[in-house]
């Protein structure tokens, strides 16, 4: 830990990804690195990302907009908490930390921004509010049948209206 100070002990920041295969893809885990698109959306270049402790994977692609936005948000949160030590202590840049800020810094010993567990909230309703007589299967079959026969029914109605013996 002393050797890598002030960097986090656990290594660079990694993205939250969904594993492949049906068995595991409902869970999330830490991936290898952020995509170049995620870095661009967060306003970080590839080389700067590597220098400030952000893992980069140029082969990974974004397939889900929801995951993309979550990882961009993760990068922005990391950037807001990041304290950059100046390369030259005599001439610190505007984005780098001052001597007082550097003194306050504590090294992160656990995971960098650990994954937050998602709590699935189930909606409960009383059984009395559900119509026991109605069948979901019957309702769907009726709707499907109506959608399929709409043209034929329209044609028959026009024929009936235009037929000569329709004046009864």
C-alpha positions as YAML, in Angstrom:
chain: A
units: angstrom
residues:
- id: 1
  name: UNK
  ca: [0.00, 0.00, 0.00]
- id: 2
  name: UNK
  ca: [2.85, 2.36, 0.79]
- id: 3
  name: UNK
  ca: [4.47, 1.65, -2.57]
- id: 4
  name: UNK
  ca: [1.38, 2.65, -4.60]
- id: 5
  name: UNK
  ca: [0.33, 5.67, -2.47]
- id: 6
  name: UNK
  ca: [-1.72, 7.78, -3.28]
- id: 7
  name: UNK
  ca: [-3.27, 5.36, -5.78]
- id: 8
  name: UNK
  ca: [-6.02, 2.96, -4.62]
- id: 9
  name: UNK
  ca: [-4.71, -0.38, -3.37]
- id: 10
  name: UNK
  ca: [-7.29, -2.47, -5.28]
- id: 11
  name: UNK
  ca: [-6.14, -1.15, -8.67]
- id: 12
  name: UNK
  ca: [-7.81, 1.02, -11.28]
- id: 13
  name: UNK
  ca: [-11.48, 1.93, -11.57]
- id: 14
  name: UNK
  ca: [-13.39, -0.67, -13.59]
- id: 15
  name: UNK
  ca: [-16.81, -0.57, -15.30]
- id: 16
  name: UNK
  ca: [-19.94, -2.40, -14.21]
- id: 17
  name: UNK
  ca: [-20.82, -5.04, -16.82]
- id: 18
  name: UNK
  ca: [-23.33, -7.86, -17.32]
- id: 19
  name: UNK
  ca: [-21.63, -11.24, -17.78]
- id: 20
  name: UNK
  ca: [-22.33, -13.30, -20.91]
- id: 21
  name: UNK
  ca: [-24.67, -16.33, -21.03]
- id: 22
  name: UNK
  ca: [-28.24, -16.62, -19.82]
- id: 23
  name: UNK
  ca: [-27.20, -18.12, -16.48]
- id: 24
  name: UNK
  ca: [-25.25, -15.07, -15.28]
- id: 25
  name: UNK
  ca: [-26.47, -12.06, -17.30]
- id: 26
  name: UNK
  ca: [-29.02, -11.00, -14.69]
- id: 27
  name: UNK
  ca: [-26.14, -10.16, -12.33]
- id: 28
  name: UNK
  ca: [-23.49, -7.45, -12.63]
- id: 29
  name: UNK
  ca: [-19.75, -7.58, -12.04]
- id: 30
  name: UNK
  ca: [-16.67, -5.45, -12.59]
- id: 31
  name: UNK
  ca: [-15.36, -5.54, -16.16]
- id: 32
  name: UNK
  ca: [-11.87, -5.26, -17.63]
- id: 33
  name: UNK
  ca: [-12.03, -1.60, -18.67]
- id: 34
  name: UNK
  ca: [-14.18, 1.26, -19.91]
- id: 35
  name: UNK
  ca: [-14.97, 1.62, -23.62]
- id: 36
  name: UNK
  ca: [-13.56, 4.52, -25.60]
- id: 37
  name: UNK
  ca: [-17.13, 5.84, -26.09]
- id: 38
  name: UNK
  ca: [-17.74, 5.89, -22.33]
- id: 39
  name: UNK
  ca: [-14.50, 7.77, -21.77]
- id: 40
  name: UNK
  ca: [-15.40, 10.28, -24.49]
- id: 41
  name: UNK
  ca: [-18.86, 10.87, -22.99]
- id: 42
  name: UNK
  ca: [-17.28, 11.47, -19.57]
- id: 43
  name: UNK
  ca: [-14.74, 13.88, -21.05]
- id: 44
  name: UNK
  ca: [-11.60, 11.81, -20.42]
- id: 45
  name: UNK
  ca: [-9.04, 10.88, -23.06]
- id: 46
  name: UNK
  ca: [-7.62, 7.36, -23.23]
- id: 47
  name: UNK
  ca: [-4.11, 8.38, -22.16]
- id: 48
  name: UNK
  ca: [-5.30, 10.59, -19.31]
- id: 49
  name: UNK
  ca: [-7.58, 7.77, -18.11]
- id: 50
  name: UNK
  ca: [-4.66, 5.38, -17.87]
- id: 51
  name: UNK
  ca: [-2.62, 7.94, -15.95]
- id: 52
  name: UNK
  ca: [-5.33, 8.71, -13.36]
- id: 53
  name: UNK
  ca: [-6.27, 5.12, -12.51]
- id: 54
  name: UNK
  ca: [-9.08, 4.27, -14.92]
- id: 55
  name: UNK
  ca: [-8.93, 0.92, -16.74]
- id: 56
  name: UNK
  ca: [-9.47, 1.09, -20.53]
- id: 57
  name: UNK
  ca: [-10.55, -1.76, -22.83]
- id: 58
  name: UNK
  ca: [-10.50, -0.74, -26.49]
- id: 59
  name: UNK
  ca: [-12.11, -4.04, -27.57]
- id: 60
  name: UNK
  ca: [-15.27, -3.74, -25.47]
- id: 61
  name: UNK
  ca: [-18.41, -2.31, -27.10]
- id: 62
  name: UNK
  ca: [-21.57, -0.82, -25.63]
- id: 63
  name: UNK
  ca: [-24.67, -2.87, -26.41]
- id: 64
  name: UNK
  ca: [-27.02, -1.30, -23.85]
- id: 65
  name: UNK
  ca: [-27.76, 2.40, -23.44]
- id: 66
  name: UNK
  ca: [-28.63, 1.84, -19.77]
- id: 67
  name: UNK
  ca: [-25.21, 0.28, -19.00]
- id: 68
  name: UNK
  ca: [-23.48, 2.98, -21.06]
- id: 69
  name: UNK
  ca: [-25.10, 5.76, -19.02]
- id: 70
  name: UNK
  ca: [-24.38, 3.96, -15.74]
- id: 71
  name: UNK
  ca: [-20.68, 3.65, -16.59]
- id: 72
  name: UNK
  ca: [-20.44, 7.27, -17.74]
- id: 73
  name: UNK
  ca: [-22.01, 8.29, -14.43]
- id: 74
  name: UNK
  ca: [-19.49, 6.07, -12.63]
- id: 75
  name: UNK
  ca: [-16.62, 7.84, -14.42]
- id: 76
  name: UNK
  ca: [-18.02, 11.29, -13.59]
- id: 77
  name: UNK
  ca: [-18.41, 10.34, -9.92]
- id: 78
  name: UNK
  ca: [-14.81, 9.09, -9.84]
- id: 79
  name: UNK
  ca: [-13.56, 12.31, -11.46]
- id: 80
  name: UNK
  ca: [-15.41, 14.42, -8.89]
- id: 81
  name: UNK
  ca: [-13.79, 12.52, -5.99]
- id: 82
  name: UNK
  ca: [-10.34, 12.36, -7.58]
- id: 83
  name: UNK
  ca: [-7.47, 14.34, -6.05]
- id: 84
  name: UNK
  ca: [-4.63, 14.86, -8.54]
- id: 85
  name: UNK
  ca: [-1.19, 15.32, -7.08]
- id: 86
  name: UNK
  ca: [0.92, 17.84, -9.05]
- id: 87
  name: UNK
  ca: [3.78, 16.50, -11.18]
- id: 88
  name: UNK
  ca: [5.85, 19.55, -10.29]
- id: 89
  name: UNK
  ca: [5.27, 20.60, -6.66]
- id: 90
  name: UNK
  ca: [6.69, 24.08, -7.36]
- id: 91
  name: UNK
  ca: [4.28, 24.80, -10.24]
- id: 92
  name: UNK
  ca: [0.91, 23.05, -9.63]
- id: 93
  name: UNK
  ca: [-1.72, 23.38, -12.38]
- id: 94
  name: UNK
  ca: [-5.25, 24.62, -11.73]
- id: 95
  name: UNK
  ca: [-6.74, 21.09, -11.86]
- id: 96
  name: UNK
  ca: [-4.19, 19.68, -9.40]
- id: 97
  name: UNK
  ca: [-4.45, 19.59, -5.60]
- id: 98
  name: UNK
  ca: [-2.89, 22.13, -3.28]
- id: 99
  name: UNK
  ca: [-0.58, 21.19, -0.39]
- id: 100
  name: UNK
  ca: [-3.47, 21.35, 2.14]
- id: 101
  name: UNK
  ca: [-5.67, 19.06, 0.01]
- id: 102
  name: UNK
  ca: [-2.79, 16.63, -0.41]
- id: 103
  name: UNK
  ca: [-2.33, 16.43, 3.37]
- id: 104
  name: UNK
  ca: [-6.01, 15.49, 3.88]
- id: 105
  name: UNK
  ca: [-5.97, 12.63, 1.34]
- id: 106
  name: UNK
  ca: [-6.50, 9.10, 2.63]
- id: 107
  name: UNK
  ca: [-5.67, 6.07, 0.52]
- id: 108
  name: UNK
  ca: [-8.55, 3.83, -0.56]
- id: 109
  name: UNK
  ca: [-7.87, 0.29, 0.66]
- id: 110
  name: UNK
  ca: [-11.05, -1.43, -0.64]
- id: 111
  name: UNK
  ca: [-12.63, -1.47, -4.08]
- id: 112
  name: UNK
  ca: [-12.76, 1.81, -5.96]
- id: 113
  name: UNK
  ca: [-16.47, 2.77, -6.10]
- id: 114
  name: UNK
  ca: [-17.87, -0.69, -5.21]
- id: 115
  name: UNK
  ca: [-20.99, -1.96, -6.99]
- id: 116
  name: UNK
  ca: [-24.19, -0.96, -5.20]
- id: 117
  name: UNK
  ca: [-26.63, -3.81, -4.71]
- id: 118
  name: UNK
  ca: [-29.88, -3.26, -6.56]
- id: 119
  name: UNK
  ca: [-32.97, -3.69, -4.41]
- id: 120
  name: UNK
  ca: [-35.87, -4.98, -6.48]
- id: 121
  name: UNK
  ca: [-39.11, -3.52, -5.24]
- id: 122
  name: UNK
  ca: [-42.19, -5.67, -5.79]
- id: 123
  name: UNK
  ca: [-45.58, -4.05, -6.04]
- id: 124
  name: UNK
  ca: [-48.26, -5.76, -3.98]
- id: 125
  name: UNK
  ca: [-51.99, -5.48, -4.60]
- id: 126
  name: UNK
  ca: [-54.99, -6.95, -2.81]
- id: 127
  name: UNK
  ca: [-56.62, -10.00, -4.35]
- id: 128
  name: UNK
  ca: [-60.02, -8.30, -4.13]
- id: 129
  name: UNK
  ca: [-58.94, -5.76, -6.75]
- id: 130
  name: UNK
  ca: [-58.30, -8.49, -9.34]
- id: 131
  name: UNK
  ca: [-61.29, -9.57, -11.44]
- id: 132
  name: UNK
  ca: [-61.48, -13.33, -10.80]
- id: 133
  name: UNK
  ca: [-63.97, -13.96, -13.63]
- id: 134
  name: UNK
  ca: [-61.77, -12.49, -16.40]
- id: 135
  name: UNK
  ca: [-59.20, -14.74, -17.99]
- id: 136
  name: UNK
  ca: [-55.99, -13.20, -19.31]
- id: 137
  name: UNK
  ca: [-55.74, -15.96, -21.93]
- id: 138
  name: UNK
  ca: [-59.28, -15.37, -23.22]
- id: 139
  name: UNK
  ca: [-58.77, -11.58, -23.32]
- id: 140
  name: UNK
  ca: [-55.56, -11.92, -25.34]
- id: 141
  name: UNK
  ca: [-57.10, -14.46, -27.76]
- id: 142
  name: UNK
  ca: [-60.11, -12.17, -28.31]
- id: 143
  name: UNK
  ca: [-57.85, -9.15, -28.98]
- id: 144
  name: UNK
  ca: [-55.72, -11.20, -31.38]
- id: 145
  name: UNK
  ca: [-58.80, -12.49, -33.22]
- id: 146
  name: UNK
  ca: [-60.26, -8.96, -33.50]
- id: 147
  name: UNK
  ca: [-57.00, -7.63, -34.92]
- id: 148
  name: UNK
  ca: [-56.82, -10.44, -37.46]
- id: 149
  name: UNK
  ca: [-60.45, -10.16, -38.65]
- id: 150
  name: UNK
  ca: [-60.77, -6.36, -38.77]
- id: 151
  name: UNK
  ca: [-60.46, -6.21, -42.59]
- id: 152
  name: UNK
  ca: [-62.94, -8.99, -43.30]
- id: 153
  name: UNK
  ca: [-65.50, -7.52, -40.90]
- id: 154
  name: UNK
  ca: [-65.17, -4.08, -42.53]
- id: 155
  name: UNK
  ca: [-65.65, -5.59, -46.00]
- id: 156
  name: UNK
  ca: [-68.76, -7.55, -44.90]
- id: 157
  name: UNK
  ca: [-70.27, -4.42, -43.30]
- id: 158
  name: UNK
  ca: [-69.81, -2.47, -46.57]
- id: 159
  name: UNK
  ca: [-71.32, -5.32, -48.63]
- id: 160
  name: UNK
  ca: [-74.30, -5.51, -46.29]
- id: 161
  name: UNK
  ca: [-74.82, -1.74, -46.49]
- id: 162
  name: UNK
  ca: [-74.56, -1.69, -50.32]
- id: 163
  name: UNK
  ca: [-76.68, -4.83, -50.93]
- id: 164
  name: UNK
  ca: [-80.05, -4.18, -52.72]
- id: 165
  name: UNK
  ca: [-82.16, -6.10, -50.17]
- id: 166
  name: UNK
  ca: [-80.67, -4.22, -47.20]
- id: 167
  name: UNK
  ca: [-83.72, -1.94, -46.76]
- id: 168
  name: UNK
  ca: [-85.61, -4.01, -44.20]
...
